[in-house]
Amino acid sequence: MQNILRHTLRRAGYAPAILIGLAVLLQLSCNRQNTDNSGKHTPGDSGQEAQKQEQLEDITFALDWTPNTNHTGLYVAQKLGYFADAGLRIDIKMPQTSVTQLVASGRVSFGIGFQEFGTSSIANESMPIVSVAAVLRHNTSGFTSMKDRNIKRPLDFGGKLYAGWGNPFETKLIRYLIQLDGGDPEQFESVTIGEASLAGLLQDRVDYAWTFYAWQNIGFDLQGLETHYIPLKDLDPVFDYYTPIIIANRSYLEQNRNSAQRFIQAVAKGYEYAAQNAEEAAEILLDFAPELDRELVMRSQEYLAQYYLDEDGKWGRQNPETWNNLAQWMYDNQLIKKPLSAEDAMTNELLLP
């Protein structure tokens, strides 16, 4: 599996970047036969069941790509009936266009986003979106190389070939890290890659790439590859930002406050369950996406379970300082045209205290 998350930058209007790796070329539907929209099996088309379904309120949610362990809490909430209990019927979509644009235009109510691109979309394009929850409490991405390349720190990036997508955020960040570690940022070299296997590229043509540990690096391990991984969050606190997040349309929130709260709180229950029941949650994800590699899903789910909840055992809460710090760094590095404060980009108000 390679490049499962390469779509990430499209949501912000960029060419794909950063999330490079193990592709899952899937075409599947989130609505399975013989299931209702809570994911539970239905005994039949009884009048009572039909009436119950008619009373549910519809909400659309756009994934950033095909189902993976970043999305498990959504599928848990669907399967275990948390949405139905909240009076909601959820339509989970896998669009072929920018999720950010879909949410901003109001074509979907919620979707998967990423802090760096949410910041850019709001500051540069004034998109009417807001982050309403952090899926993970820490950034689980970093830089991966084959062990024989002897890349152990950003200083070692100099003169080595990076596999990326030529995105401004990506390029600025790596140059910054090289300089921060005492190197020459002008020594940064990169090549834009397409659909080729990242595992193959790392072995034969390039020296390092930006990967997400919970999916790509676990996949490398399953392939028996000997790699070295440098966590981004360990290199500078400003880069321990939220990726991914759940974004919402501002107008929708203003007009449907109660529905939005019920939705986010049901999602929170799903991720809290996944954090405490990793194996069972992985099975639920596989129920909805049986095409996924079973061992990869199981190991990935076990790994991410530790990152769903904060120190108080709560899911989704965002620290305004995390948003302010990254926005300031992006402004200082000419990635956004004007400063952006956390209050203009995020809210915790839909979550339970």
mmCIF file of C-alpha atoms in Angstrom:
data_model
loop_
_atom_site.group_PDB
_atom_site.id
_atom_site.type_symbol
_atom_site.label_atom_id
_atom_site.label_comp_id
_atom_site.label_asym_id
_atom_site.label_seq_id
_atom_site.Cartn_x
_atom_site.Cartn_y
_atom_site.Cartn_z
ATOM 1 C CA MET A 1 0.000 0.000 0.000
ATOM 2 C CA GLN A 2 1.422 3.363 -0.957
ATOM 3 C CA ASN A 3 0.480 7.031 -1.106
ATOM 4 C CA ILE A 4 -2.769 6.481 0.860
ATOM 5 C CA LEU A 5 -2.645 10.052 2.126
ATOM 6 C CA ARG A 6 -1.027 11.875 -0.793
ATOM 7 C CA HIS A 7 -4.278 13.761 -1.321
ATOM 8 C CA THR A 8 -3.702 15.853 1.775
ATOM 9 C CA LEU A 9 -2.635 19.109 0.150
ATOM 10 C CA ARG A 10 -5.477 19.123 -2.356
ATOM 11 C CA ARG A 11 -7.843 20.137 0.402
ATOM 12 C CA ALA A 12 -5.962 23.446 0.646
ATOM 13 C CA GLY A 13 -5.634 24.007 -3.057
ATOM 14 C CA TYR A 14 -2.067 22.731 -3.244
ATOM 15 C CA ALA A 15 -0.658 19.950 -5.348
ATOM 16 C CA PRO A 16 -0.406 16.788 -3.212
ATOM 17 C CA ALA A 17 2.412 16.771 -0.651
ATOM 18 C CA ILE A 18 3.690 15.522 2.680
ATOM 19 C CA LEU A 19 1.567 12.429 3.237
ATOM 20 C CA ILE A 20 3.431 10.160 0.919
ATOM 21 C CA GLY A 21 3.419 6.397 1.164
ATOM 22 C CA LEU A 22 1.572 3.150 1.121
ATOM 23 C CA ALA A 23 -1.142 3.403 -1.567
ATOM 24 C CA VAL A 24 -4.591 1.954 -1.140
ATOM 25 C CA LEU A 25 -6.281 2.004 -4.510
ATOM 26 C CA LEU A 26 -9.749 1.323 -3.202
ATOM 27 C CA GLN A 27 -13.183 1.911 -4.503
ATOM 28 C CA LEU A 28 -15.670 1.094 -1.783
ATOM 29 C CA SER A 29 -18.895 2.385 -0.364
ATOM 30 C CA CYS A 30 -19.469 3.424 3.207
ATOM 31 C CA ASN A 31 -23.062 2.284 3.032
ATOM 32 C CA ARG A 32 -23.124 -1.499 3.247
ATOM 33 C CA GLN A 33 -26.054 -3.635 2.146
ATOM 34 C CA ASN A 34 -28.410 -4.808 4.873
ATOM 35 C CA THR A 35 -27.237 -2.172 7.329
ATOM 36 C CA ASP A 36 -28.900 0.956 8.555
ATOM 37 C CA ASN A 37 -26.948 4.189 8.857
ATOM 38 C CA SER A 38 -25.783 3.410 12.385
ATOM 39 C CA GLY A 39 -23.925 0.427 10.941
ATOM 40 C CA LYS A 40 -26.120 -2.077 12.773
ATOM 41 C CA HIS A 41 -27.802 -4.929 10.937
ATOM 42 C CA THR A 42 -31.524 -4.448 10.487
ATOM 43 C CA PRO A 43 -34.029 -7.286 10.782
ATOM 44 C CA GLY A 44 -36.315 -5.969 8.064
ATOM 45 C CA ASP A 45 -38.308 -3.082 6.742
ATOM 46 C CA SER A 46 -40.741 -2.804 9.628
ATOM 47 C CA GLY A 47 -42.934 0.253 9.837
ATOM 48 C CA GLN A 48 -41.431 1.143 13.204
ATOM 49 C CA GLU A 49 -37.889 1.005 11.843
ATOM 50 C CA ALA A 50 -38.826 3.076 8.800
ATOM 51 C CA GLN A 51 -40.419 5.694 11.022
ATOM 52 C CA LYS A 52 -37.309 5.809 13.206
ATOM 53 C CA GLN A 53 -35.120 6.336 10.142
ATOM 54 C CA GLU A 54 -37.339 9.150 8.895
ATOM 55 C CA GLN A 55 -36.868 10.985 12.176
ATOM 56 C CA LEU A 56 -33.079 11.019 11.936
ATOM 57 C CA GLU A 57 -31.342 14.235 10.868
ATOM 58 C CA ASP A 58 -28.901 13.951 7.964
ATOM 59 C CA ILE A 59 -25.290 15.114 8.234
ATOM 60 C CA THR A 60 -22.636 14.732 5.549
ATOM 61 C CA PHE A 61 -18.975 14.133 6.367
ATOM 62 C CA ALA A 62 -16.097 14.111 3.867
ATOM 63 C CA LEU A 63 -13.036 11.953 4.410
ATOM 64 C CA ASP A 64 -9.733 13.156 3.065
ATOM 65 C CA TRP A 65 -9.131 9.792 1.406
ATOM 66 C CA THR A 66 -10.114 6.155 1.668
ATOM 67 C CA PRO A 67 -10.815 4.809 5.194
ATOM 68 C CA ASN A 68 -7.825 4.333 7.493
ATOM 69 C CA THR A 69 -7.067 4.429 11.206
ATOM 70 C CA ASN A 70 -7.277 8.233 11.354
ATOM 71 C CA HIS A 71 -11.002 7.725 10.715
ATOM 72 C CA THR A 72 -11.750 4.816 13.047
ATOM 73 C CA GLY A 73 -13.745 6.814 15.592
ATOM 74 C CA LEU A 74 -16.255 7.812 12.916
ATOM 75 C CA TYR A 75 -16.882 4.219 11.926
ATOM 76 C CA VAL A 76 -17.109 3.119 15.561
ATOM 77 C CA ALA A 77 -19.736 5.794 16.196
ATOM 78 C CA GLN A 78 -21.622 4.588 13.134
ATOM 79 C CA LYS A 79 -21.374 0.874 13.937
ATOM 80 C CA LEU A 80 -22.222 1.172 17.636
ATOM 81 C CA GLY A 81 -25.160 3.489 17.023
ATOM 82 C CA TYR A 82 -23.776 6.623 18.674
ATOM 83 C CA PHE A 83 -24.976 8.750 15.765
ATOM 84 C CA ALA A 84 -28.426 7.174 15.734
ATOM 85 C CA ASP A 85 -28.687 7.642 19.509
ATOM 86 C CA ALA A 86 -27.988 11.332 18.898
ATOM 87 C CA GLY A 87 -30.788 11.472 16.326
ATOM 88 C CA LEU A 88 -28.411 11.648 13.383
ATOM 89 C CA ARG A 89 -27.907 9.782 10.119
ATOM 90 C CA ILE A 90 -24.381 10.228 8.773
ATOM 91 C CA ASP A 91 -23.373 10.070 5.124
ATOM 92 C CA ILE A 92 -19.600 9.517 4.989
ATOM 93 C CA LYS A 93 -18.245 10.564 1.612
ATOM 94 C CA MET A 94 -14.902 9.973 -0.087
ATOM 95 C CA PRO A 95 -14.660 12.915 -2.487
ATOM 96 C CA GLN A 96 -12.320 13.294 -5.418
ATOM 97 C CA THR A 97 -11.797 16.999 -4.746
ATOM 98 C CA SER A 98 -10.572 19.279 -1.946
ATOM 99 C CA VAL A 99 -12.316 18.576 1.348
ATOM 100 C CA THR A 100 -11.582 22.129 2.474
ATOM 101 C CA GLN A 101 -13.413 23.515 -0.550
ATOM 102 C CA LEU A 102 -16.336 21.140 -0.040
ATOM 103 C CA VAL A 103 -16.737 22.257 3.569
ATOM 104 C CA ALA A 104 -16.201 25.941 2.768
ATOM 105 C CA SER A 105 -18.851 25.827 0.042
ATOM 106 C CA GLY A 106 -21.374 24.128 2.321
ATOM 107 C CA ARG A 107 -21.666 21.016 0.160
ATOM 108 C CA VAL A 108 -20.728 18.979 3.228
ATOM 109 C CA SER A 109 -21.099 19.964 6.872
ATOM 110 C CA PHE A 110 -17.890 18.457 8.230
ATOM 111 C CA GLY A 111 -14.700 16.911 6.901
ATOM 112 C CA ILE A 112 -11.148 15.837 7.648
ATOM 113 C CA GLY A 113 -8.630 18.667 7.487
ATOM 114 C CA PHE A 114 -5.105 19.466 8.675
ATOM 115 C CA GLN A 115 -3.945 22.387 10.783
ATOM 116 C CA GLU A 116 -1.273 23.705 8.453
ATOM 117 C CA PHE A 117 -3.651 23.851 5.502
ATOM 118 C CA GLY A 118 -6.578 25.100 7.535
ATOM 119 C CA THR A 119 -4.341 27.963 8.631
ATOM 120 C CA SER A 120 -3.412 28.738 5.038
ATOM 121 C CA SER A 121 -7.010 28.472 3.756
ATOM 122 C CA ILE A 122 -8.349 30.853 6.387
ATOM 123 C CA ALA A 123 -5.491 33.388 6.326
ATOM 124 C CA ASN A 124 -4.859 33.469 2.573
ATOM 125 C CA GLU A 125 -8.265 32.696 1.078
ATOM 126 C CA SER A 126 -10.681 33.692 3.859
ATOM 127 C CA MET A 127 -12.417 30.337 3.636
ATOM 128 C CA PRO A 128 -15.374 30.071 6.084
ATOM 129 C CA ILE A 129 -14.100 27.009 7.902
ATOM 130 C CA VAL A 130 -13.219 26.295 11.519
ATOM 131 C CA SER A 131 -11.509 23.383 13.244
ATOM 132 C CA VAL A 132 -13.856 21.776 15.766
ATOM 133 C CA ALA A 133 -11.740 18.862 16.986
ATOM 134 C CA ALA A 134 -8.239 17.405 16.830
ATOM 135 C CA VAL A 135 -8.250 13.746 15.810
ATOM 136 C CA LEU A 136 -4.824 13.143 17.388
ATOM 137 C CA ARG A 137 -3.249 15.046 20.270
ATOM 138 C CA HIS A 138 0.241 14.944 18.756
ATOM 139 C CA ASN A 139 1.774 15.063 15.297
ATOM 140 C CA THR A 140 2.655 11.474 14.383
ATOM 141 C CA SER A 141 4.527 12.290 11.185
ATOM 142 C CA GLY A 142 8.252 12.546 10.565
ATOM 143 C CA PHE A 143 11.070 11.796 8.155
ATOM 144 C CA THR A 144 11.992 8.286 7.074
ATOM 145 C CA SER A 145 15.089 6.949 5.366
ATOM 146 C CA MET A 146 16.702 3.580 4.839
ATOM 147 C CA LYS A 147 19.156 2.857 7.638
ATOM 148 C CA ASP A 148 22.078 2.579 5.237
ATOM 149 C CA ARG A 149 21.626 6.274 4.256
ATOM 150 C CA ASN A 150 22.837 7.244 7.752
ATOM 151 C CA ILE A 151 20.315 10.100 8.097
ATOM 152 C CA LYS A 152 19.835 10.631 11.818
ATOM 153 C CA ARG A 153 19.101 14.371 12.105
ATOM 154 C CA PRO A 154 18.094 17.339 9.902
ATOM 155 C CA LEU A 155 21.757 18.300 9.456
ATOM 156 C CA ASP A 156 22.094 15.058 7.505
ATOM 157 C CA PHE A 157 19.412 16.175 5.016
ATOM 158 C CA GLY A 158 21.898 18.483 3.320
ATOM 159 C CA GLY A 159 23.006 17.094 -0.026
ATOM 160 C CA LYS A 160 20.545 14.199 0.242
ATOM 161 C CA LEU A 161 17.593 13.756 -2.119
ATOM 162 C CA TYR A 162 14.140 14.272 -0.650
ATOM 163 C CA ALA A 163 11.036 12.669 -2.171
ATOM 164 C CA GLY A 164 8.178 15.142 -2.045
ATOM 165 C CA TRP A 165 5.566 17.100 -3.945
ATOM 166 C CA GLY A 166 7.206 20.523 -4.161
ATOM 167 C CA ASN A 167 4.744 22.122 -1.751
ATOM 168 C CA PRO A 168 5.710 25.511 -0.238
ATOM 169 C CA PHE A 169 4.980 24.439 3.348
ATOM 170 C CA GLU A 170 6.972 21.259 2.916
ATOM 171 C CA THR A 171 9.970 22.996 1.366
ATOM 172 C CA LYS A 172 10.054 25.863 3.883
ATOM 173 C CA LEU A 173 9.817 23.495 6.822
ATOM 174 C CA ILE A 174 12.665 21.230 5.744
ATOM 175 C CA ARG A 175 14.948 24.161 4.905
ATOM 176 C CA TYR A 176 14.127 25.618 8.330
ATOM 177 C CA LEU A 177 14.998 22.348 10.075
ATOM 178 C CA ILE A 178 18.314 22.061 8.264
ATOM 179 C CA GLN A 179 19.265 25.592 9.282
ATOM 180 C CA LEU A 180 18.027 25.058 12.852
ATOM 181 C CA ASP A 181 20.369 22.080 13.109
ATOM 182 C CA GLY A 182 23.362 24.083 11.935
ATOM 183 C CA GLY A 183 23.269 23.171 8.250
ATOM 184 C CA ASP A 184 22.984 25.122 5.025
ATOM 185 C CA PRO A 185 19.323 25.302 3.859
ATOM 186 C CA GLU A 186 20.524 25.878 0.300
ATOM 187 C CA GLN A 187 21.745 22.282 0.277
ATOM 188 C CA PHE A 188 18.166 21.048 0.302
ATOM 189 C CA GLU A 189 17.519 18.921 -2.776
ATOM 190 C CA SER A 190 14.199 17.393 -3.729
ATOM 191 C CA VAL A 191 12.453 15.499 -6.472
ATOM 192 C CA THR A 192 8.730 15.524 -7.134
ATOM 193 C CA ILE A 193 7.272 12.048 -7.176
ATOM 194 C CA GLY A 194 4.030 10.675 -8.560
ATOM 195 C CA GLU A 195 2.385 7.334 -8.018
ATOM 196 C CA ALA A 196 5.551 5.271 -7.651
ATOM 197 C CA SER A 197 6.033 3.047 -4.615
ATOM 198 C CA LEU A 198 7.576 5.063 -1.809
ATOM 199 C CA ALA A 199 9.174 1.927 -0.395
ATOM 200 C CA GLY A 200 10.799 1.293 -3.756
ATOM 201 C CA LEU A 201 11.936 4.904 -4.099
ATOM 202 C CA LEU A 202 13.524 4.929 -0.648
ATOM 203 C CA GLN A 203 15.462 1.802 -1.470
ATOM 204 C CA ASP A 204 16.638 2.787 -4.941
ATOM 205 C CA ARG A 205 16.280 6.456 -5.936
ATOM 206 C CA VAL A 206 15.780 8.886 -3.026
ATOM 207 C CA ASP A 207 17.218 9.306 0.455
ATOM 208 C CA TYR A 208 14.324 10.385 2.684
ATOM 209 C CA ALA A 209 10.619 11.271 2.712
ATOM 210 C CA TRP A 210 7.945 12.701 4.995
ATOM 211 C CA THR A 211 5.780 9.876 6.314
ATOM 212 C CA PHE A 212 3.076 9.154 8.856
ATOM 213 C CA TYR A 213 4.329 6.543 11.275
ATOM 214 C CA ALA A 214 0.960 4.966 12.060
ATOM 215 C CA TRP A 215 0.425 3.886 8.473
ATOM 216 C CA GLN A 216 3.483 4.128 6.257
ATOM 217 C CA ASN A 217 6.186 3.229 8.764
ATOM 218 C CA ILE A 218 4.249 0.323 10.183
ATOM 219 C CA GLY A 219 3.754 -0.761 6.585
ATOM 220 C CA PHE A 220 7.517 -0.568 5.998
ATOM 221 C CA ASP A 221 8.051 -2.795 9.044
ATOM 222 C CA LEU A 222 5.573 -5.325 7.696
ATOM 223 C CA GLN A 223 7.559 -5.367 4.447
ATOM 224 C CA GLY A 224 10.734 -6.109 6.376
ATOM 225 C CA LEU A 225 12.417 -2.804 5.495
ATOM 226 C CA GLU A 226 15.091 -1.445 7.831
ATOM 227 C CA THR A 227 14.381 2.267 8.160
ATOM 228 C CA HIS A 228 15.269 5.187 10.415
ATOM 229 C CA TYR A 229 12.482 7.528 11.536
ATOM 230 C CA ILE A 230 12.847 11.096 12.870
ATOM 231 C CA PRO A 231 9.627 12.311 14.588
ATOM 232 C CA LEU A 232 8.767 15.840 13.522
ATOM 233 C CA LYS A 233 7.392 16.764 16.954
ATOM 234 C CA ASP A 234 10.816 16.090 18.500
ATOM 235 C CA LEU A 235 12.621 18.574 16.250
ATOM 236 C CA ASP A 236 10.806 21.772 17.279
ATOM 237 C CA PRO A 237 7.716 22.176 19.514
ATOM 238 C CA VAL A 238 6.054 24.409 16.906
ATOM 239 C CA PHE A 239 5.695 21.371 14.632
ATOM 240 C CA ASP A 240 3.783 19.310 17.162
ATOM 241 C CA TYR A 241 0.604 20.589 15.546
ATOM 242 C CA TYR A 242 -2.735 18.885 14.898
ATOM 243 C CA THR A 243 -2.849 16.582 11.915
ATOM 244 C CA PRO A 244 -5.542 15.592 11.132
ATOM 245 C CA ILE A 245 -8.415 17.728 12.436
ATOM 246 C CA ILE A 246 -12.162 17.868 11.841
ATOM 247 C CA ILE A 247 -13.276 21.041 10.097
ATOM 248 C CA ALA A 248 -16.766 22.494 9.777
ATOM 249 C CA ASN A 249 -18.542 25.141 7.753
ATOM 250 C CA ARG A 250 -19.006 28.297 9.854
ATOM 251 C CA SER A 251 -22.479 29.065 8.498
ATOM 252 C CA TYR A 252 -23.592 25.515 9.202
ATOM 253 C CA LEU A 253 -22.416 25.816 12.814
ATOM 254 C CA GLU A 254 -24.264 29.092 13.305
ATOM 255 C CA GLN A 255 -27.514 27.673 11.944
ATOM 256 C CA ASN A 256 -27.272 24.136 13.370
ATOM 257 C CA ARG A 257 -25.507 24.522 16.698
ATOM 258 C CA ASN A 258 -27.373 21.761 18.507
ATOM 259 C CA SER A 259 -26.993 19.246 15.693
ATOM 260 C CA ALA A 260 -23.281 20.023 15.409
ATOM 261 C CA GLN A 261 -22.781 19.470 19.131
ATOM 262 C CA ARG A 262 -24.593 16.149 19.023
ATOM 263 C CA PHE A 263 -22.490 15.082 16.056
ATOM 264 C CA ILE A 264 -19.103 15.994 17.531
ATOM 265 C CA GLN A 265 -19.959 14.471 20.890
ATOM 266 C CA ALA A 266 -20.975 11.213 19.190
ATOM 267 C CA VAL A 267 -17.678 11.260 17.261
ATOM 268 C CA ALA A 268 -15.845 11.821 20.550
ATOM 269 C CA LYS A 269 -17.490 8.702 21.980
ATOM 270 C CA GLY A 270 -16.317 6.769 18.947
ATOM 271 C CA TYR A 271 -12.687 7.801 19.350
ATOM 272 C CA GLU A 272 -12.789 7.285 23.105
ATOM 273 C CA TYR A 273 -14.021 3.747 22.484
ATOM 274 C CA ALA A 274 -11.258 3.210 19.913
ATOM 275 C CA ALA A 275 -8.631 4.428 22.377
ATOM 276 C CA GLN A 276 -9.783 1.936 24.983
ATOM 277 C CA ASN A 277 -10.638 -0.959 22.660
ATOM 278 C CA ALA A 278 -8.079 -0.895 19.876
ATOM 279 C CA GLU A 279 -8.620 -4.431 18.590
ATOM 280 C CA GLU A 280 -12.402 -4.170 18.551
ATOM 281 C CA ALA A 281 -12.199 -0.758 16.863
ATOM 282 C CA ALA A 282 -9.865 -2.151 14.207
ATOM 283 C CA GLU A 283 -12.385 -4.904 13.484
ATOM 284 C CA ILE A 284 -15.085 -2.267 13.010
ATOM 285 C CA LEU A 285 -12.921 -0.354 10.536
ATOM 286 C CA LEU A 286 -12.285 -3.589 8.651
ATOM 287 C CA ASP A 287 -16.042 -4.254 8.553
ATOM 288 C CA PHE A 288 -16.468 -1.044 6.587
ATOM 289 C CA ALA A 289 -13.247 -1.362 4.584
ATOM 290 C CA PRO A 290 -12.414 -5.091 4.203
ATOM 291 C CA GLU A 291 -9.995 -4.289 1.366
ATOM 292 C CA LEU A 292 -7.483 -2.894 3.862
ATOM 293 C CA ASP A 293 -4.530 -4.995 4.965
ATOM 294 C CA ARG A 294 -5.658 -6.618 8.209
ATOM 295 C CA GLU A 295 -2.310 -6.732 9.985
ATOM 296 C CA LEU A 296 -1.557 -3.134 9.042
ATOM 297 C CA VAL A 297 -4.910 -1.976 10.420
ATOM 298 C CA MET A 298 -4.458 -3.934 13.648
ATOM 299 C CA ARG A 299 -0.972 -2.630 14.331
ATOM 300 C CA SER A 300 -1.802 0.892 13.246
ATOM 301 C CA GLN A 301 -4.870 0.992 15.473
ATOM 302 C CA GLU A 302 -2.887 -0.198 18.472
ATOM 303 C CA TYR A 303 -0.294 2.514 17.826
ATOM 304 C CA LEU A 304 -2.779 5.376 17.377
ATOM 305 C CA ALA A 305 -4.836 4.414 20.440
ATOM 306 C CA GLN A 306 -2.273 6.216 22.610
ATOM 307 C CA TYR A 307 -2.713 9.481 20.648
ATOM 308 C CA TYR A 308 -6.493 9.837 20.551
ATOM 309 C CA LEU A 309 -7.026 11.124 24.096
ATOM 310 C CA ASP A 310 -5.371 13.919 26.066
ATOM 311 C CA GLU A 311 -3.957 13.642 29.579
ATOM 312 C CA ASP A 312 -7.475 14.002 31.015
ATOM 313 C CA GLY A 313 -8.825 11.155 28.896
ATOM 314 C CA LYS A 314 -10.719 13.513 26.588
ATOM 315 C CA TRP A 315 -10.774 13.427 22.789
ATOM 316 C CA GLY A 316 -10.737 16.343 20.403
ATOM 317 C CA ARG A 317 -9.688 19.294 22.553
ATOM 318 C CA GLN A 318 -7.297 21.758 20.919
ATOM 319 C CA ASN A 319 -4.780 24.047 22.575
ATOM 320 C CA PRO A 320 -5.037 27.609 21.185
ATOM 321 C CA GLU A 321 -1.288 28.013 21.708
ATOM 322 C CA THR A 322 -0.644 25.191 19.252
ATOM 323 C CA TRP A 323 -2.605 27.085 16.589
ATOM 324 C CA ASN A 324 -1.020 30.437 17.406
ATOM 325 C CA ASN A 325 2.520 29.079 17.324
ATOM 326 C CA LEU A 326 2.208 27.394 13.933
ATOM 327 C CA ALA A 327 0.396 30.382 12.431
ATOM 328 C CA GLN A 328 3.152 32.693 13.628
ATOM 329 C CA TRP A 329 5.817 30.415 12.141
ATOM 330 C CA MET A 330 3.941 30.302 8.843
ATOM 331 C CA TYR A 331 3.606 34.093 8.814
ATOM 332 C CA ASP A 332 7.289 34.569 9.624
ATOM 333 C CA ASN A 333 8.149 32.259 6.725
ATOM 334 C CA GLN A 334 5.841 33.978 4.213
ATOM 335 C CA LEU A 335 3.450 31.039 3.961
ATOM 336 C CA ILE A 336 0.446 33.125 5.011
ATOM 337 C CA LYS A 337 -0.211 36.747 4.059
ATOM 338 C CA LYS A 338 -1.439 37.963 7.433
ATOM 339 C CA PRO A 339 -1.265 36.838 11.080
ATOM 340 C CA LEU A 340 -3.942 34.430 12.248
ATOM 341 C CA SER A 341 -5.109 33.935 15.819
ATOM 342 C CA ALA A 342 -6.486 30.696 17.219
ATOM 343 C CA GLU A 343 -9.903 32.235 17.858
ATOM 344 C CA ASP A 344 -10.293 32.731 14.116
ATOM 345 C CA ALA A 345 -9.395 29.132 13.284
ATOM 346 C CA MET A 346 -10.563 26.736 16.012
ATOM 347 C CA THR A 347 -13.108 26.092 18.739
ATOM 348 C CA ASN A 348 -13.600 23.548 21.519
ATOM 349 C CA GLU A 349 -17.159 24.649 22.194
ATOM 350 C CA LEU A 350 -18.842 21.651 20.572
ATOM 351 C CA LEU A 351 -17.072 19.205 22.868
ATOM 352 C CA LEU A 352 -18.154 18.280 26.349
ATOM 353 C CA PRO A 353 -16.119 20.102 29.061
#
